[in-house]
Amino acid sequence: MHAIETEGLTKDFGFWKRRFRAVDGLNLRVEEGTIHGFLGLNGAGKTTTIKMLIGAIRPTQGSASIKGQPAGSVRARSLIGYSPEHPRFYDMNALDYLELMGRICGVDGGRARSRAEELLETFDLGHAKDRSVQGFSAGMSQKLSLVQALIHEPDILILDEPTSNLDPVARYGLLKKLRELVTERELTVLVSSHILSEIEKVSDEVTIINNGRTVVENSIDGLKQEFAGNHFILDASDNQQAFSLLSQEASAEKVWLDKKHKVNIMAADIERLRFVLPKLLADNGLSLNAFAAKEFSLESIFMTVIGEGWDEQHQDEIDGAWQESLSGSVTDYYSRIGGYQR
C-alpha cells in the first residue's frame, strides 16, 4: 500500500468559457518511509494537488487516498501533518498555539504541551515560546508551521515550500531534521519546493508535473541514469587528440569538447565503445584519466523535461482562482480534523 496515491486526479476551476483545468488526470505514487519531491513551475498544479490531498478542496474527477483512506476523510486527515507555503496563525504565543493545535488533533493536553516544548527546542524556537506568533519573522513562522504539522505525530508530512523563507543554514538544518525523522520514525514526506538542489540531496523519489499532468516520476538515481543514456565524459592525457580520434570512431555518434575541455561522447554502440576505447587510446600513446556516464543534476533534468513552452496566461488564471477560491489559515485546516482520537 502506498502512503499517498492518486488515480486520474483532476480539478477544474471556473465556469463556461472561463473554465480551465488546473490538475489533469494526475497519477501520483508516494512510497511509505520516503521523502518524495513534488516539482513543477508556478501554476503547474502542485498546490491544487496538495489541497485535494489534505481535503481542503474536492477533485472534479479521479480519486486520492492516504494510506488507503479516502483523501479528505477524518481518518485520512488524522494521518497527515500539513505545512503551507504562507502559514497564518491565531494571535497567541507559540507554546499556547501549539498546545491548542495538539488538542484539536486529539492529543491529551499535558502531552500536547510537553510535545510543543520539545518540538520548539528541536527547531530552535524554544527562546520564542512565550512570544506572540504575530511578531515572528517569515523564517520563524515557517518553522512554527512545520512544528504544528508535527504536533500530533502524523505518519505523513505534506510540505508546500517549507524552506522558502529560511536562510541557507536554517534550510540545511531543517532538511537534515526531516531526513532524521524519516529514518527514525519511518515518516513519509511529500515536499514541494523550487530549490531543486535541496530536493536532489534529500529526496528518494521525485515527481515532476507540468500543466497539471505528470511528466516524470522516478527515483533520483533512476532519473539520472535515464537522462544520462548514451552520454559519456572522457578525460585523457591529451583531450584534443582523443577528440580527433573518437570523431572517426563508428561507435561514437557525436563527439565534442565542452568548456572544461573534456571530451563528450554520444555513443551509437555503448558496448563497442567501452571495448575499443582503451585500445584506441593506448595505441596512440594516450592515458585514460576518467571515463563515466554524464551526470545530470536535478535542475538540468527539470529544465529538459519542462522546456520553454509554459503558458504565462494559464499561470495568471490559476493565481487568480486561488485568491477567489481558497482562503483561510493553517488553523482552519486543523480545526476540520477535530473529533478524532489517535
mmCIF file of C-alpha atoms in Angstrom:
data_model
loop_
_atom_site.group_PDB
_atom_site.id
_atom_site.type_symbol
_atom_site.label_atom_id
_atom_site.label_comp_id
_atom_site.label_asym_id
_atom_site.label_seq_id
_atom_site.Cartn_x
_atom_site.Cartn_y
_atom_site.Cartn_z
ATOM 1 C CA MET A 1 0.000 0.000 0.000
ATOM 2 C CA HIS A 2 1.276 3.468 -0.878
ATOM 3 C CA ALA A 3 1.364 6.282 1.658
ATOM 4 C CA ILE A 4 -0.212 8.598 -0.945
ATOM 5 C CA GLU A 5 -1.873 7.517 -4.172
ATOM 6 C CA THR A 6 -3.936 9.322 -6.791
ATOM 7 C CA GLU A 7 -5.759 7.970 -9.815
ATOM 8 C CA GLY A 8 -6.750 10.338 -12.608
ATOM 9 C CA LEU A 9 -6.915 13.226 -10.134
ATOM 10 C CA THR A 10 -8.478 16.238 -11.852
ATOM 11 C CA LYS A 11 -9.537 19.708 -10.730
ATOM 12 C CA ASP A 12 -11.356 22.322 -12.791
ATOM 13 C CA PHE A 13 -11.934 25.931 -11.800
ATOM 14 C CA GLY A 14 -14.355 28.492 -13.223
ATOM 15 C CA PHE A 15 -17.459 28.120 -15.373
ATOM 16 C CA TRP A 16 -18.357 28.060 -19.058
ATOM 17 C CA LYS A 17 -15.802 29.902 -21.180
ATOM 18 C CA ARG A 18 -13.673 30.759 -18.150
ATOM 19 C CA ARG A 19 -13.409 27.136 -17.064
ATOM 20 C CA PHE A 20 -9.892 25.771 -17.000
ATOM 21 C CA ARG A 21 -8.195 22.643 -15.716
ATOM 22 C CA ALA A 22 -5.544 23.117 -13.021
ATOM 23 C CA VAL A 23 -4.845 19.396 -12.457
ATOM 24 C CA ASP A 24 -5.396 16.983 -15.330
ATOM 25 C CA GLY A 25 -5.597 13.233 -14.652
ATOM 26 C CA LEU A 26 -2.697 13.170 -12.223
ATOM 27 C CA ASN A 27 -1.383 9.752 -11.137
ATOM 28 C CA LEU A 28 0.919 10.006 -8.123
ATOM 29 C CA ARG A 29 2.500 7.265 -6.004
ATOM 30 C CA VAL A 30 4.401 8.025 -2.811
ATOM 31 C CA GLU A 31 6.054 5.082 -1.050
ATOM 32 C CA GLU A 32 5.934 4.790 2.738
ATOM 33 C CA GLY A 33 9.038 5.890 4.623
ATOM 34 C CA THR A 34 10.415 8.059 1.803
ATOM 35 C CA ILE A 35 10.904 11.732 1.027
ATOM 36 C CA HIS A 36 9.159 12.441 -2.272
ATOM 37 C CA GLY A 37 9.893 15.674 -4.128
ATOM 38 C CA PHE A 38 6.916 17.235 -5.921
ATOM 39 C CA LEU A 39 8.167 19.640 -8.576
ATOM 40 C CA GLY A 40 6.789 21.962 -11.210
ATOM 41 C CA LEU A 41 6.651 25.564 -12.341
ATOM 42 C CA ASN A 42 4.425 28.091 -10.588
ATOM 43 C CA GLY A 43 0.870 27.255 -11.625
ATOM 44 C CA ALA A 44 1.710 23.707 -12.671
ATOM 45 C CA GLY A 45 -0.862 22.307 -10.229
ATOM 46 C CA LYS A 46 1.260 21.419 -7.184
ATOM 47 C CA THR A 47 -0.643 23.395 -4.567
ATOM 48 C CA THR A 48 -4.007 22.454 -6.073
ATOM 49 C CA THR A 49 -2.992 18.804 -5.807
ATOM 50 C CA ILE A 50 -1.866 19.263 -2.215
ATOM 51 C CA LYS A 51 -5.161 20.946 -1.308
ATOM 52 C CA MET A 52 -7.019 17.911 -2.683
ATOM 53 C CA LEU A 53 -4.773 15.509 -0.759
ATOM 54 C CA ILE A 54 -5.441 17.233 2.562
ATOM 55 C CA GLY A 55 -9.162 17.526 1.839
ATOM 56 C CA ALA A 56 -9.311 21.332 1.609
ATOM 57 C CA ILE A 57 -10.977 21.090 -1.833
ATOM 58 C CA ARG A 58 -12.661 18.259 -3.681
ATOM 59 C CA PRO A 59 -11.495 16.878 -7.025
ATOM 60 C CA THR A 60 -13.620 17.320 -10.113
ATOM 61 C CA GLN A 61 -12.742 13.785 -11.195
ATOM 62 C CA GLY A 62 -10.497 10.948 -10.071
ATOM 63 C CA SER A 63 -9.520 9.910 -6.574
ATOM 64 C CA ALA A 64 -6.836 10.307 -3.937
ATOM 65 C CA SER A 65 -6.049 8.168 -0.898
ATOM 66 C CA ILE A 66 -3.886 8.478 2.202
ATOM 67 C CA LYS A 67 -2.672 5.032 3.335
ATOM 68 C CA GLY A 68 -5.774 3.533 1.752
ATOM 69 C CA GLN A 69 -8.178 6.076 3.295
ATOM 70 C CA PRO A 70 -10.121 8.473 1.017
ATOM 71 C CA ALA A 71 -8.432 11.876 0.964
ATOM 72 C CA GLY A 72 -10.453 14.353 2.999
ATOM 73 C CA SER A 73 -11.934 11.744 5.341
ATOM 74 C CA VAL A 74 -11.420 12.233 9.079
ATOM 75 C CA ARG A 75 -9.126 9.201 9.251
ATOM 76 C CA ALA A 76 -7.027 10.388 6.293
ATOM 77 C CA ARG A 77 -6.630 13.846 7.797
ATOM 78 C CA SER A 78 -5.573 12.368 11.115
ATOM 79 C CA LEU A 79 -2.628 10.741 9.364
ATOM 80 C CA ILE A 80 -1.375 13.992 7.832
ATOM 81 C CA GLY A 81 0.693 16.895 9.083
ATOM 82 C CA TYR A 82 0.410 19.851 6.695
ATOM 83 C CA SER A 83 2.554 22.978 6.366
ATOM 84 C CA PRO A 84 1.543 25.535 3.692
ATOM 85 C CA GLU A 85 3.794 27.941 1.836
ATOM 86 C CA HIS A 86 2.261 31.007 3.508
ATOM 87 C CA PRO A 87 1.182 29.998 7.030
ATOM 88 C CA ARG A 88 -1.126 32.130 9.183
ATOM 89 C CA PHE A 89 -1.812 31.738 12.868
ATOM 90 C CA TYR A 90 -4.083 32.905 15.677
ATOM 91 C CA ASP A 91 -2.708 35.782 17.765
ATOM 92 C CA MET A 92 -1.348 33.645 20.605
ATOM 93 C CA ASN A 93 2.064 32.854 21.985
ATOM 94 C CA ALA A 94 3.817 29.969 20.260
ATOM 95 C CA LEU A 95 3.501 27.457 23.088
ATOM 96 C CA ASP A 96 -0.218 28.051 23.660
ATOM 97 C CA TYR A 97 -0.893 27.954 19.937
ATOM 98 C CA LEU A 98 0.817 24.593 19.529
ATOM 99 C CA GLU A 99 -0.944 23.178 22.565
ATOM 100 C CA LEU A 100 -4.264 24.251 21.010
ATOM 101 C CA MET A 101 -3.340 22.571 17.723
ATOM 102 C CA GLY A 102 -2.434 19.404 19.583
ATOM 103 C CA ARG A 103 -5.738 19.378 21.460
ATOM 104 C CA ILE A 104 -7.697 19.947 18.233
ATOM 105 C CA CYS A 105 -5.910 16.931 16.790
ATOM 106 C CA GLY A 106 -6.856 14.738 19.732
ATOM 107 C CA VAL A 107 -3.625 14.897 21.716
ATOM 108 C CA ASP A 108 -4.050 14.943 25.518
ATOM 109 C CA GLY A 109 -3.474 18.415 26.962
ATOM 110 C CA GLY A 110 -0.435 17.515 29.036
ATOM 111 C CA ARG A 111 1.154 15.598 26.193
ATOM 112 C CA ALA A 112 0.336 18.375 23.715
ATOM 113 C CA ARG A 113 2.162 20.954 25.832
ATOM 114 C CA SER A 114 5.216 18.811 26.500
ATOM 115 C CA ARG A 115 5.474 17.857 22.843
ATOM 116 C CA ALA A 116 5.131 21.507 21.823
ATOM 117 C CA GLU A 117 8.048 22.451 24.090
ATOM 118 C CA GLU A 118 10.107 19.551 22.745
ATOM 119 C CA LEU A 119 9.487 20.497 19.101
ATOM 120 C CA LEU A 120 10.132 24.192 19.696
ATOM 121 C CA GLU A 121 13.561 23.303 21.087
ATOM 122 C CA THR A 122 14.238 20.874 18.233
ATOM 123 C CA PHE A 123 13.554 23.563 15.637
ATOM 124 C CA ASP A 124 15.414 26.346 17.502
ATOM 125 C CA LEU A 125 12.288 28.216 18.578
ATOM 126 C CA GLY A 126 12.486 27.478 22.306
ATOM 127 C CA HIS A 127 13.609 31.032 23.062
ATOM 128 C CA ALA A 128 10.398 32.374 21.465
ATOM 129 C CA LYS A 129 7.843 30.042 23.049
ATOM 130 C CA ASP A 130 6.217 32.836 25.093
ATOM 131 C CA ARG A 131 6.204 35.387 22.277
ATOM 132 C CA SER A 132 3.176 36.182 20.137
ATOM 133 C CA VAL A 133 3.428 34.394 16.801
ATOM 134 C CA GLN A 134 2.229 37.587 15.079
ATOM 135 C CA GLY A 135 5.659 39.052 15.768
ATOM 136 C CA PHE A 136 7.565 36.135 14.252
ATOM 137 C CA SER A 137 9.791 36.693 11.243
ATOM 138 C CA ALA A 138 8.953 34.897 7.985
ATOM 139 C CA GLY A 139 11.573 32.249 8.715
ATOM 140 C CA MET A 140 10.344 31.678 12.270
ATOM 141 C CA SER A 141 6.761 31.406 11.024
ATOM 142 C CA GLN A 142 7.850 28.789 8.506
ATOM 143 C CA LYS A 143 9.496 26.750 11.269
ATOM 144 C CA LEU A 144 6.431 27.119 13.500
ATOM 145 C CA SER A 145 4.232 25.869 10.671
ATOM 146 C CA LEU A 146 6.383 22.746 10.417
ATOM 147 C CA VAL A 147 6.251 22.257 14.197
ATOM 148 C CA GLN A 148 2.425 22.413 14.206
ATOM 149 C CA ALA A 149 2.413 19.887 11.358
ATOM 150 C CA LEU A 150 4.324 17.505 13.635
ATOM 151 C CA ILE A 151 2.441 18.187 16.873
ATOM 152 C CA HIS A 152 0.137 15.147 16.626
ATOM 153 C CA GLU A 153 2.906 12.777 15.456
ATOM 154 C CA PRO A 154 1.486 12.164 11.974
ATOM 155 C CA ASP A 155 2.506 9.337 9.658
ATOM 156 C CA ILE A 156 2.761 11.643 6.654
ATOM 157 C CA LEU A 157 4.055 15.201 6.254
ATOM 158 C CA ILE A 158 2.866 17.294 3.311
ATOM 159 C CA LEU A 159 5.034 20.390 2.954
ATOM 160 C CA ASP A 160 4.478 23.211 0.458
ATOM 161 C CA GLU A 161 7.709 25.224 0.018
ATOM 162 C CA PRO A 162 8.904 24.561 3.591
ATOM 163 C CA THR A 163 12.274 26.307 3.165
ATOM 164 C CA SER A 164 11.206 29.322 1.086
ATOM 165 C CA ASN A 165 11.734 31.868 3.897
ATOM 166 C CA LEU A 166 14.759 30.289 5.549
ATOM 167 C CA ASP A 167 18.403 31.277 5.251
ATOM 168 C CA PRO A 168 20.853 28.660 3.891
ATOM 169 C CA VAL A 169 21.961 27.477 7.350
ATOM 170 C CA ALA A 170 18.364 27.096 8.565
ATOM 171 C CA ARG A 171 17.388 25.318 5.331
ATOM 172 C CA TYR A 172 20.197 22.818 5.767
ATOM 173 C CA GLY A 173 19.223 22.188 9.384
ATOM 174 C CA LEU A 174 15.547 21.680 8.557
ATOM 175 C CA LEU A 175 16.258 19.237 5.734
ATOM 176 C CA LYS A 176 18.660 17.315 7.963
ATOM 177 C CA LYS A 177 15.929 17.013 10.626
ATOM 178 C CA LEU A 178 13.438 15.796 8.008
ATOM 179 C CA ARG A 179 15.822 13.050 6.931
ATOM 180 C CA GLU A 180 16.343 12.059 10.570
ATOM 181 C CA LEU A 181 12.573 11.851 11.121
ATOM 182 C CA VAL A 182 12.169 9.620 8.071
ATOM 183 C CA THR A 183 14.945 7.329 9.288
ATOM 184 C CA GLU A 184 13.916 7.194 12.943
ATOM 185 C CA ARG A 185 10.126 7.114 12.629
ATOM 186 C CA GLU A 186 9.634 5.846 9.059
ATOM 187 C CA LEU A 187 7.818 9.101 8.385
ATOM 188 C CA THR A 188 6.666 9.770 4.823
ATOM 189 C CA VAL A 189 7.239 13.273 3.409
ATOM 190 C CA LEU A 190 5.762 14.833 0.277
ATOM 191 C CA VAL A 191 7.595 18.112 -0.268
ATOM 192 C CA SER A 192 7.028 20.751 -2.915
ATOM 193 C CA SER A 193 9.924 23.139 -3.495
ATOM 194 C CA HIS A 194 11.566 25.344 -6.108
ATOM 195 C CA ILE A 195 15.027 24.812 -4.612
ATOM 196 C CA LEU A 196 15.930 21.829 -6.762
ATOM 197 C CA SER A 197 19.440 21.339 -5.392
ATOM 198 C CA GLU A 198 17.933 20.723 -1.941
ATOM 199 C CA ILE A 199 15.299 18.341 -3.276
ATOM 200 C CA GLU A 200 18.053 16.422 -5.064
ATOM 201 C CA LYS A 201 20.012 15.979 -1.827
ATOM 202 C CA VAL A 202 17.153 14.988 0.456
ATOM 203 C CA SER A 203 14.598 13.158 -1.734
ATOM 204 C CA ASP A 204 14.399 9.466 -2.531
ATOM 205 C CA GLU A 205 11.970 9.946 -5.431
ATOM 206 C CA VAL A 206 10.553 12.857 -7.401
ATOM 207 C CA THR A 207 7.509 13.635 -9.488
ATOM 208 C CA ILE A 208 7.645 16.498 -11.989
ATOM 209 C CA ILE A 209 4.346 17.906 -13.236
ATOM 210 C CA ASN A 210 3.518 20.441 -15.932
ATOM 211 C CA ASN A 211 0.120 21.882 -16.826
ATOM 212 C CA GLY A 212 -1.425 19.603 -14.205
ATOM 213 C CA ARG A 213 -0.033 16.381 -15.684
ATOM 214 C CA THR A 214 2.742 14.045 -14.559
ATOM 215 C CA VAL A 215 5.693 14.214 -16.935
ATOM 216 C CA VAL A 216 8.301 12.323 -14.878
ATOM 217 C CA GLU A 217 8.155 10.058 -11.827
ATOM 218 C CA ASN A 218 11.243 8.170 -10.729
ATOM 219 C CA SER A 219 13.905 7.805 -8.060
ATOM 220 C CA ILE A 220 16.702 10.386 -8.098
ATOM 221 C CA ASP A 221 19.228 7.761 -9.219
ATOM 222 C CA GLY A 222 16.796 6.366 -11.778
ATOM 223 C CA LEU A 223 16.250 9.806 -13.265
ATOM 224 C CA LYS A 224 19.965 10.444 -13.591
ATOM 225 C CA GLN A 225 20.522 7.098 -15.289
ATOM 226 C CA GLU A 226 17.573 7.643 -17.584
ATOM 227 C CA PHE A 227 18.774 11.055 -18.727
ATOM 228 C CA ALA A 228 22.434 10.083 -18.947
ATOM 229 C CA GLY A 229 21.501 7.473 -21.554
ATOM 230 C CA ASN A 230 24.359 7.162 -24.023
ATOM 231 C CA HIS A 231 26.159 10.361 -22.995
ATOM 232 C CA PHE A 232 29.685 9.844 -21.632
ATOM 233 C CA ILE A 233 32.510 12.129 -20.451
ATOM 234 C CA LEU A 234 36.136 11.270 -21.223
ATOM 235 C CA ASP A 235 39.271 12.802 -19.723
ATOM 236 C CA ALA A 236 42.562 11.683 -21.281
ATOM 237 C CA SER A 237 46.170 12.861 -21.179
ATOM 238 C CA ASP A 238 45.526 14.838 -24.389
ATOM 239 C CA ASN A 239 41.819 15.558 -24.853
ATOM 240 C CA GLN A 240 42.275 17.371 -28.148
ATOM 241 C CA GLN A 241 43.925 14.280 -29.692
ATOM 242 C CA ALA A 242 41.327 11.995 -28.078
ATOM 243 C CA PHE A 243 38.598 14.141 -29.598
ATOM 244 C CA SER A 244 40.154 13.803 -33.061
ATOM 245 C CA LEU A 245 40.487 10.022 -32.729
ATOM 246 C CA LEU A 246 36.940 9.496 -31.446
ATOM 247 C CA SER A 247 35.470 11.719 -34.142
ATOM 248 C CA GLN A 248 36.411 8.938 -36.585
ATOM 249 C CA GLU A 249 35.174 6.070 -34.406
ATOM 250 C CA ALA A 250 31.955 4.407 -35.634
ATOM 251 C CA SER A 251 30.728 3.601 -32.120
ATOM 252 C CA ALA A 252 30.704 7.320 -31.276
ATOM 253 C CA GLU A 253 27.693 9.027 -32.840
ATOM 254 C CA LYS A 254 28.684 12.545 -31.800
ATOM 255 C CA VAL A 255 31.832 13.913 -30.135
ATOM 256 C CA TRP A 256 32.638 17.397 -28.823
ATOM 257 C CA LEU A 257 34.805 19.253 -26.314
ATOM 258 C CA ASP A 258 32.980 21.096 -23.536
ATOM 259 C CA LYS A 259 34.005 24.304 -21.745
ATOM 260 C CA LYS A 260 36.190 22.322 -19.354
ATOM 261 C CA HIS A 261 37.950 20.796 -22.367
ATOM 262 C CA LYS A 262 36.580 17.341 -21.532
ATOM 263 C CA VAL A 263 35.540 15.014 -24.373
ATOM 264 C CA ASN A 264 31.773 14.467 -24.565
ATOM 265 C CA ILE A 265 30.622 11.357 -26.418
ATOM 266 C CA MET A 266 27.149 10.349 -27.573
ATOM 267 C CA ALA A 267 27.584 6.627 -28.130
ATOM 268 C CA ALA A 268 25.969 4.847 -31.071
ATOM 269 C CA ASP A 269 27.039 1.476 -29.629
ATOM 270 C CA ILE A 270 27.874 1.632 -25.915
ATOM 271 C CA GLU A 271 29.332 -1.881 -25.621
ATOM 272 C CA ARG A 272 31.607 -1.442 -28.622
ATOM 273 C CA LEU A 273 32.741 1.974 -27.371
ATOM 274 C CA ARG A 274 33.690 0.508 -23.994
ATOM 275 C CA PHE A 275 35.609 -2.281 -25.793
ATOM 276 C CA VAL A 276 37.564 -0.196 -28.317
ATOM 277 C CA LEU A 277 38.277 2.918 -26.232
ATOM 278 C CA PRO A 278 41.173 1.616 -24.065
ATOM 279 C CA LYS A 279 42.986 0.170 -27.107
ATOM 280 C CA LEU A 280 42.346 3.283 -29.209
ATOM 281 C CA LEU A 281 43.931 5.494 -26.582
ATOM 282 C CA ALA A 282 46.827 3.133 -25.805
ATOM 283 C CA ASP A 283 47.725 2.644 -29.477
ATOM 284 C CA ASN A 284 48.076 6.416 -29.814
ATOM 285 C CA GLY A 285 50.134 6.925 -26.669
ATOM 286 C CA LEU A 286 47.300 8.382 -24.567
ATOM 287 C CA SER A 287 46.458 7.521 -20.971
ATOM 288 C CA LEU A 288 42.912 7.431 -19.626
ATOM 289 C CA ASN A 289 42.208 9.619 -16.580
ATOM 290 C CA ALA A 290 38.442 9.186 -16.363
ATOM 291 C CA PHE A 291 35.527 7.786 -18.339
ATOM 292 C CA ALA A 292 31.971 7.834 -16.973
ATOM 293 C CA ALA A 293 28.370 8.455 -17.888
ATOM 294 C CA LYS A 294 27.394 12.099 -17.888
ATOM 295 C CA GLU A 295 25.875 13.036 -14.517
ATOM 296 C CA PHE A 296 22.852 15.284 -14.779
ATOM 297 C CA SER A 297 21.676 17.464 -11.909
ATOM 298 C CA LEU A 298 18.014 17.510 -10.991
ATOM 299 C CA GLU A 299 17.890 21.112 -12.176
ATOM 300 C CA SER A 300 19.165 20.220 -15.641
ATOM 301 C CA ILE A 301 16.697 17.315 -15.830
ATOM 302 C CA PHE A 302 13.879 19.623 -14.755
ATOM 303 C CA MET A 303 14.735 22.178 -17.450
ATOM 304 C CA THR A 304 14.976 19.447 -20.074
ATOM 305 C CA VAL A 305 11.607 17.977 -19.116
ATOM 306 C CA ILE A 306 9.709 21.256 -18.745
ATOM 307 C CA GLY A 307 11.241 23.067 -21.706
ATOM 308 C CA GLU A 308 10.235 26.596 -22.637
ATOM 309 C CA GLY A 309 6.579 26.078 -23.536
ATOM 310 C CA TRP A 310 4.959 27.427 -20.369
ATOM 311 C CA ASP A 311 1.773 29.444 -20.859
ATOM 312 C CA GLU A 312 2.051 32.552 -18.662
ATOM 313 C CA GLN A 313 -1.648 33.317 -19.110
ATOM 314 C CA HIS A 314 -2.502 29.906 -17.617
ATOM 315 C CA GLN A 315 -0.376 30.740 -14.585
ATOM 316 C CA ASP A 316 -2.179 34.074 -14.088
ATOM 317 C CA GLU A 317 -5.584 32.373 -14.293
ATOM 318 C CA ILE A 318 -4.662 29.831 -11.616
ATOM 319 C CA ASP A 319 -3.183 32.504 -9.315
ATOM 320 C CA GLY A 320 -6.434 34.445 -9.587
ATOM 321 C CA ALA A 321 -8.547 31.382 -8.928
ATOM 322 C CA TRP A 322 -6.660 30.638 -5.709
ATOM 323 C CA GLN A 323 -7.262 34.149 -4.417
ATOM 324 C CA GLU A 324 -11.009 33.782 -5.054
ATOM 325 C CA SER A 325 -11.499 30.119 -4.126
ATOM 326 C CA LEU A 326 -9.077 29.298 -1.322
ATOM 327 C CA SER A 327 -8.665 31.405 1.755
ATOM 328 C CA GLY A 328 -8.049 30.529 5.372
ATOM 329 C CA SER A 329 -5.289 29.691 7.786
ATOM 330 C CA VAL A 330 -3.458 26.576 8.837
ATOM 331 C CA THR A 331 -5.714 26.614 11.879
ATOM 332 C CA ASP A 332 -8.802 26.382 9.659
ATOM 333 C CA TYR A 333 -7.479 23.128 8.201
ATOM 334 C CA TYR A 334 -6.600 21.603 11.548
ATOM 335 C CA SER A 335 -9.960 22.641 13.007
ATOM 336 C CA ARG A 336 -11.591 20.394 10.436
ATOM 337 C CA ILE A 337 -9.647 17.413 11.747
ATOM 338 C CA GLY A 338 -11.142 17.785 15.220
ATOM 339 C CA GLY A 339 -13.057 14.957 16.744
ATOM 340 C CA TYR A 340 -10.820 12.001 16.003
ATOM 341 C CA GLN A 341 -8.734 10.232 18.595
ATOM 342 C CA ARG A 342 -5.468 8.548 17.723
#
